[in-house]
Short mmCIF file of C-alpha atoms and ligand atoms in Angstrom, two decimals:
data_model
loop_
_atom_site.label_atom_id
_atom_site.label_comp_id
_atom_site.label_asym_id
_atom_site.label_seq_id
_atom_site.Cartn_x
_atom_site.Cartn_y
_atom_site.Cartn_z
CA MET A 1 190.96 95.83 118.19
CA LEU A 2 188.92 98.64 119.59
CA GLY A 3 187.79 101.38 117.19
CA VAL A 4 186.73 104.78 118.54
CA ASP A 5 184.98 107.41 116.46
CA VAL A 6 184.82 110.80 118.16
CA GLY A 7 182.28 113.09 116.52
CA GLY A 8 180.93 116.51 117.36
CA THR A 9 177.70 115.00 118.71
CA LYS A 10 178.53 111.39 119.68
CA VAL A 11 181.39 109.09 120.60
CA ALA A 12 181.01 105.60 119.12
CA VAL A 13 183.16 102.64 120.19
CA ALA A 14 183.27 99.16 118.68
CA ALA A 15 185.18 95.96 119.32
CA LEU A 16 186.25 94.66 115.93
CA ASN A 17 187.42 91.52 114.31
CA GLY A 18 188.71 92.83 110.97
CA LEU A 19 185.67 94.47 109.38
CA ASP A 20 183.18 92.76 111.73
CA VAL A 21 181.69 94.69 114.63
CA VAL A 22 181.63 92.32 117.64
CA ALA A 23 180.21 94.79 120.17
CA ARG A 24 179.44 98.49 120.08
CA ALA A 25 178.22 101.38 122.20
CA GLU A 26 177.81 105.10 121.81
CA ARG A 27 176.96 108.12 123.91
CA PRO A 28 176.78 111.88 123.38
CA THR A 29 180.12 113.70 123.16
CA VAL A 30 180.75 115.64 126.36
CA LEU A 31 181.85 119.09 125.23
CA THR A 32 182.35 120.82 128.60
CA SER A 33 186.08 120.04 128.92
CA SER A 34 188.71 117.76 127.44
CA SER A 35 188.96 115.65 130.60
CA ALA A 36 185.17 115.21 130.75
CA LEU A 37 185.18 114.21 127.07
CA LEU A 38 187.92 111.63 127.70
CA ASP A 39 186.10 110.29 130.78
CA GLY A 40 182.98 109.77 128.64
CA LEU A 41 185.06 108.11 125.92
CA GLU A 42 186.69 105.79 128.45
CA GLN A 43 183.33 104.80 130.01
CA THR A 44 181.89 103.98 126.58
CA ALA A 45 184.99 101.93 125.76
CA ARG A 46 184.82 100.06 129.10
CA GLU A 47 181.21 99.16 128.31
CA VAL A 48 182.28 97.63 124.99
CA ILE A 49 185.30 95.86 126.52
CA ALA A 50 182.98 94.32 129.14
CA GLN A 51 180.89 92.82 126.30
CA SER A 52 183.90 91.58 124.31
CA ALA A 53 187.55 91.29 125.43
CA GLU A 54 190.52 93.42 126.45
CA PRO A 55 191.79 94.97 123.20
CA ILE A 56 195.30 94.48 121.78
CA ALA A 57 195.29 98.09 120.61
CA VAL A 58 192.96 101.05 120.25
CA GLY A 59 192.46 103.16 117.12
CA VAL A 60 190.82 106.57 117.37
CA GLY A 61 189.42 108.89 114.70
CA VAL A 62 188.83 112.52 115.67
CA PRO A 63 187.55 115.49 113.64
CA SER A 64 190.80 117.36 114.28
CA GLN A 65 194.25 117.97 112.88
CA ILE A 66 196.61 115.40 114.41
CA GLU A 67 200.38 115.31 114.60
CA TYR A 68 200.43 111.61 113.83
CA ASP A 69 203.66 110.37 115.46
CA THR A 70 202.88 111.90 118.84
CA GLY A 71 199.08 111.68 118.55
CA ARG A 72 198.82 115.25 119.75
CA VAL A 73 195.80 117.26 118.62
CA GLU A 74 197.04 120.32 116.75
CA THR A 75 193.68 122.05 116.29
CA SER A 76 190.15 120.92 116.93
CA VAL A 77 187.35 123.28 116.00
CA ASN A 78 184.18 121.68 117.34
CA ILE A 79 185.40 119.57 120.26
CA PRO A 80 187.63 120.60 123.20
CA LEU A 81 190.80 118.69 122.32
CA THR A 82 193.21 121.34 120.97
CA GLY A 83 196.68 120.77 122.44
CA VAL A 84 195.71 117.45 124.09
CA ALA A 85 198.30 114.66 123.88
CA LEU A 86 195.55 112.21 122.97
CA ARG A 87 197.65 109.18 122.16
CA GLU A 88 199.59 109.43 125.43
CA GLU A 89 196.51 110.21 127.53
CA LEU A 90 194.45 107.31 126.16
CA GLY A 91 197.45 104.97 126.28
CA ARG A 92 197.68 105.70 130.01
CA ARG A 93 193.95 105.03 130.47
CA PHE A 94 193.81 101.79 128.45
CA GLY A 95 197.30 100.38 129.03
CA VAL A 96 197.64 99.22 125.39
CA PRO A 97 199.03 100.93 122.25
CA VAL A 98 196.78 103.74 120.97
CA PHE A 99 196.83 105.30 117.50
CA VAL A 100 195.05 108.55 116.72
CA ASP A 101 194.25 109.95 113.30
CA ASN A 102 191.96 112.40 111.58
CA ASP A 103 188.44 110.96 111.12
CA ALA A 104 188.43 111.48 107.35
CA ASN A 105 191.71 109.54 107.06
CA VAL A 106 190.35 106.52 108.95
CA ALA A 107 187.08 106.64 106.97
CA ALA A 108 189.14 106.48 103.75
CA LEU A 109 191.00 103.46 105.14
CA ALA A 110 187.68 101.73 105.90
CA GLU A 111 186.43 102.40 102.36
CA ALA A 112 189.64 101.10 100.81
CA ARG A 113 189.33 97.85 102.79
CA LEU A 114 185.61 97.48 102.03
CA LEU A 115 186.30 97.94 98.31
CA SER A 116 189.49 95.82 98.37
CA CYS A 117 191.37 98.67 96.80
CA ASP A 118 194.82 100.08 97.61
CA GLU A 119 194.54 103.40 95.75
CA LEU A 120 191.58 105.48 96.83
CA VAL A 121 190.54 109.09 97.32
CA MET A 122 187.60 109.77 99.60
CA LEU A 123 185.80 113.08 99.84
CA THR A 124 183.54 113.67 102.82
CA LEU A 125 180.91 116.29 102.04
CA GLY A 126 179.31 117.61 105.21
CA THR A 127 179.28 120.96 106.98
CA GLY A 128 182.80 121.25 105.58
CA VAL A 129 184.74 119.15 103.09
CA GLY A 130 187.06 116.51 104.49
CA GLY A 131 188.94 113.82 102.75
CA GLY A 132 191.51 111.12 102.87
CA VAL A 133 193.90 109.46 100.47
CA VAL A 134 194.93 105.81 100.63
CA THR A 135 197.93 104.88 98.53
CA GLY A 136 199.73 101.54 98.52
CA GLY A 137 197.04 100.41 100.97
CA ARG A 138 198.13 102.98 103.55
CA ILE A 139 196.87 106.37 104.62
CA PHE A 140 198.79 109.26 103.02
CA ARG A 141 199.51 111.82 105.73
CA GLY A 142 202.37 114.05 104.61
CA ALA A 143 205.37 114.82 106.82
CA ASN A 144 203.64 115.24 110.19
CA GLY A 145 200.24 113.69 109.67
CA LEU A 146 198.51 116.95 108.80
CA GLY A 147 198.27 116.19 105.09
CA ALA A 148 195.58 115.44 102.58
CA GLU A 149 193.32 118.34 103.53
CA LEU A 150 191.44 117.80 100.27
CA GLY A 151 188.80 120.42 101.04
CA HIS A 152 191.32 123.26 101.08
CA PHE A 153 192.63 123.06 97.56
CA THR A 154 191.92 126.29 95.66
CA LEU A 155 189.43 126.25 92.80
CA MET A 156 189.14 130.04 92.40
CA PRO A 157 191.74 132.45 93.83
CA ASP A 158 189.16 135.22 94.23
CA GLY A 159 186.27 133.02 95.23
CA PRO A 160 184.23 133.28 98.44
CA PRO A 161 186.07 133.13 101.79
CA CYS A 162 186.59 129.57 102.98
CA PRO A 163 184.00 128.79 105.69
CA GLY A 164 186.47 126.48 107.46
CA ASN A 165 189.27 127.35 109.86
CA CYS A 166 191.32 128.44 106.86
CA PRO A 167 192.67 131.80 105.61
CA ASN A 168 192.08 131.03 101.93
CA SER A 169 189.35 132.02 99.46
CA GLY A 170 187.75 129.87 96.80
CA CYS A 171 188.71 126.51 98.35
CA ILE A 172 186.72 123.42 97.47
CA GLU A 173 185.11 123.83 100.88
CA ALA A 174 183.92 127.31 99.82
CA TYR A 175 181.86 125.65 97.03
CA CYS A 176 181.17 122.02 97.87
CA SER A 177 180.20 122.08 101.55
CA GLY A 178 176.91 122.28 103.39
CA GLN A 179 177.90 125.71 104.63
CA ALA A 180 178.55 126.90 101.07
CA LEU A 181 175.15 125.62 99.91
CA GLU A 182 173.39 127.36 102.79
CA ARG A 183 175.26 130.59 102.07
CA ASP A 184 174.26 130.54 98.39
CA ALA A 185 170.65 129.54 99.10
CA THR A 186 170.31 132.31 101.69
CA GLU A 187 171.81 134.91 99.36
CA LEU A 188 169.52 133.91 96.51
CA ALA A 189 166.46 133.89 98.78
CA ARG A 190 167.19 137.42 100.01
CA ASP A 191 167.71 138.67 96.44
CA LYS A 192 164.52 137.08 95.17
CA PRO A 193 161.52 137.76 97.39
CA GLY A 194 158.56 135.65 96.33
CA SER A 195 160.77 132.72 95.27
CA ARG A 196 160.47 129.19 96.65
CA LEU A 197 163.75 129.67 98.54
CA ALA A 198 162.61 133.02 100.01
CA ALA A 199 159.63 131.18 101.49
CA ALA A 200 162.11 128.74 103.08
CA LEU A 201 163.98 131.43 105.04
CA ASP A 202 163.92 130.47 108.73
CA LYS A 203 163.52 132.77 111.73
CA ASP A 204 167.26 133.55 111.63
CA GLY A 205 166.93 134.65 108.02
CA ARG A 206 168.77 131.58 106.67
CA VAL A 207 167.87 128.80 104.25
CA SER A 208 169.01 125.43 105.60
CA GLY A 209 170.66 122.78 103.46
CA ARG A 210 167.69 120.51 104.10
CA GLU A 211 165.26 123.14 102.76
CA LEU A 212 167.41 123.64 99.70
CA VAL A 213 167.46 119.91 99.00
CA THR A 214 163.67 119.67 99.42
CA ALA A 215 163.18 122.59 97.02
CA ALA A 216 165.47 120.95 94.45
CA GLU A 217 163.61 117.64 94.78
CA GLU A 218 160.34 119.49 94.15
CA GLY A 219 161.81 120.84 90.94
CA ASP A 220 162.45 124.44 92.01
CA SER A 221 164.70 125.96 89.34
CA ASP A 222 166.67 128.23 91.72
CA ALA A 223 167.56 125.30 93.97
CA GLY A 224 168.40 123.24 90.88
CA LEU A 225 170.73 125.99 89.68
CA LEU A 226 172.61 126.07 92.99
CA LEU A 227 173.00 122.30 93.09
CA GLY A 228 174.12 122.36 89.46
CA ARG A 229 176.86 124.83 90.36
CA PHE A 230 177.80 122.67 93.36
CA ALA A 231 178.00 119.58 91.12
CA ARG A 232 180.15 121.39 88.57
CA MET A 233 182.68 122.52 91.19
CA LEU A 234 182.73 119.04 92.70
CA GLY A 235 183.49 117.61 89.26
CA VAL A 236 186.34 120.09 88.80
CA ALA A 237 187.75 119.00 92.17
CA ILE A 238 187.42 115.29 91.38
CA ALA A 239 189.21 115.76 88.04
CA GLY A 240 192.10 117.36 89.92
CA TYR A 241 192.35 114.47 92.39
CA VAL A 242 192.20 111.92 89.59
CA ASN A 243 195.05 113.68 87.78
CA VAL A 244 197.23 113.99 90.89
CA PHE A 245 196.72 110.61 92.58
CA GLN A 246 195.50 108.30 89.81
CA PRO A 247 193.26 106.41 92.24
CA GLU A 248 191.35 103.26 91.32
CA ARG A 249 188.35 104.61 93.20
CA VAL A 250 187.02 108.01 94.21
CA VAL A 251 184.31 107.71 96.85
CA ILE A 252 181.96 110.39 98.09
CA GLY A 253 180.72 110.21 101.68
CA GLY A 254 179.46 112.53 104.40
CA GLY A 255 175.97 113.80 105.23
CA LEU A 256 175.52 115.61 101.91
CA SER A 257 176.05 112.37 99.99
CA ARG A 258 172.47 111.48 100.98
CA ALA A 259 171.43 114.10 98.40
CA SER A 260 173.77 112.65 95.77
CA HIS A 261 170.84 112.04 93.37
CA LEU A 262 170.81 115.82 92.97
CA PHE A 263 174.47 116.27 92.04
CA LEU A 264 176.59 113.13 91.56
CA ASP A 265 175.81 112.34 87.90
CA ARG A 266 176.52 115.91 86.92
CA ALA A 267 179.77 115.95 88.94
CA VAL A 268 180.93 112.70 87.32
CA GLN A 269 180.16 114.10 83.87
CA GLU A 270 182.15 117.25 84.63
CA ALA A 271 185.09 115.26 86.01
CA GLY A 272 185.08 113.09 82.89
CA ALA A 273 185.23 116.12 80.63
CA ARG A 274 188.24 117.53 82.47
CA ALA A 275 190.47 114.74 83.82
CA LEU A 276 193.29 113.33 81.70
CA PRO A 277 191.67 110.53 79.66
CA ALA A 278 194.25 107.81 80.38
CA LEU A 279 193.74 108.31 84.11
CA TYR A 280 190.00 108.84 83.98
CA ARG A 281 189.43 105.61 82.06
CA ARG A 282 190.89 103.68 85.00
CA VAL A 283 188.92 105.24 87.84
CA GLU A 284 185.51 104.48 89.27
CA ILE A 285 183.57 107.20 91.09
CA SER A 286 180.89 106.10 93.55
CA LEU A 287 179.23 106.73 96.88
CA ALA A 288 180.96 105.57 100.05
CA GLN A 289 179.90 102.09 101.25
CA GLY A 290 180.79 102.23 104.93
CA GLY A 291 177.58 103.61 106.38
CA PRO A 292 177.30 104.65 110.02
CA ASP A 293 179.99 102.22 111.26
CA ALA A 294 182.69 103.39 108.82
CA GLY A 295 184.31 105.60 111.48
CA VAL A 296 184.76 102.88 114.12
CA ILE A 297 185.76 100.29 111.51
CA GLY A 298 188.39 102.61 110.02
CA ALA A 299 189.76 103.40 113.49
CA GLY A 300 190.02 99.67 114.27
CA LEU A 301 191.76 99.04 110.93
CA LEU A 302 194.24 101.80 111.72
CA ALA A 303 195.19 100.04 114.98
CA GLU A 304 195.37 96.69 113.16
CA HIS A 305 197.72 98.12 110.48
CA GLU A 306 200.01 99.71 113.04
CA ILE A 307 200.24 96.58 115.19
CA ARG A 308 200.93 94.45 112.13
CA ASN A 309 203.66 96.88 111.00
CA THR A 310 205.28 96.80 114.44
CA GLU A 311 205.26 92.99 114.47
CA THR A 312 206.71 92.83 110.96
CA ALA A 313 209.41 95.35 111.87
CA THR A 314 210.36 93.40 115.02
CA GLN A 315 210.27 89.94 113.47
CA ALA A 316 211.87 90.60 110.11
CA PRO A 317 213.81 93.87 110.22
CA THR A 318 215.66 93.11 106.97
CA GLN A 319 212.52 92.48 104.95
CA GLY A 320 211.00 95.93 105.37
CA THR A 321 207.32 96.51 106.00
CA ALA A 322 204.51 94.38 104.69
ZN1 LIG B 1 189.89 126.46 102.92
#
């Protein structure tokens, strides 16, 4: 299997044998046009194929909304793929079956496999809040593949506007994302001249997430307050997911998870105080395990699942899907 992870800054490709990476390559994402991006993706993939073997199928994770059956990109905010029939286009280029899904969905699949768990909720805390749900060992997608947008569940109807491509206010993304933290840190810094955070304002008059984290690590009380609020909202969100999905595992990934020592314990405590006890007793909350290869591994697993399902359906139509 070939797994492809398309990110806003780089495209990574790996040849996979189950969870094992046999060969890999990456190069910067070309953002000038969709055809240039796909040319770059194909070149990277050819490089990996040359070091391994012709793949049976290709799985692709993209940071976009995907209509799963057709593999058409519905919307794509940071990379030029909106409206592109990605599955068809890549199928033509590679000559093998291609499966395309949202990157958070394939990351959740990778985590589920790494943890040997069939019921999992993954939250990806980065610039925004992404997420994926695995149930019965398979990715939950909703009717058209656009489902499980875990970051856009409302916590407060009159909360701050959602920083994502979303008309709502008070979404989880409006509280638990990098953008939300930067917004709050900047606001506090402007209101409190002379504070540690005010000294961290950059030339654009903003406090970066990194500066906020450093201030919190140094024991600054304002930064601690903001991360405490972040942790509390994250715990409220986790309690909701536990109650709805009853997962065995909730995993937290994404760039912000590197600062988990500043918020995870508090979030877990909050979730425990709110979730229904019978469900909460049976869940484990932890950091994601996948590391930098989770995206390519999850994409490869997606292709593996789909090929296995097709084979099962062809060979034993009366026995349903395995
Ligand atoms: Zn939203």
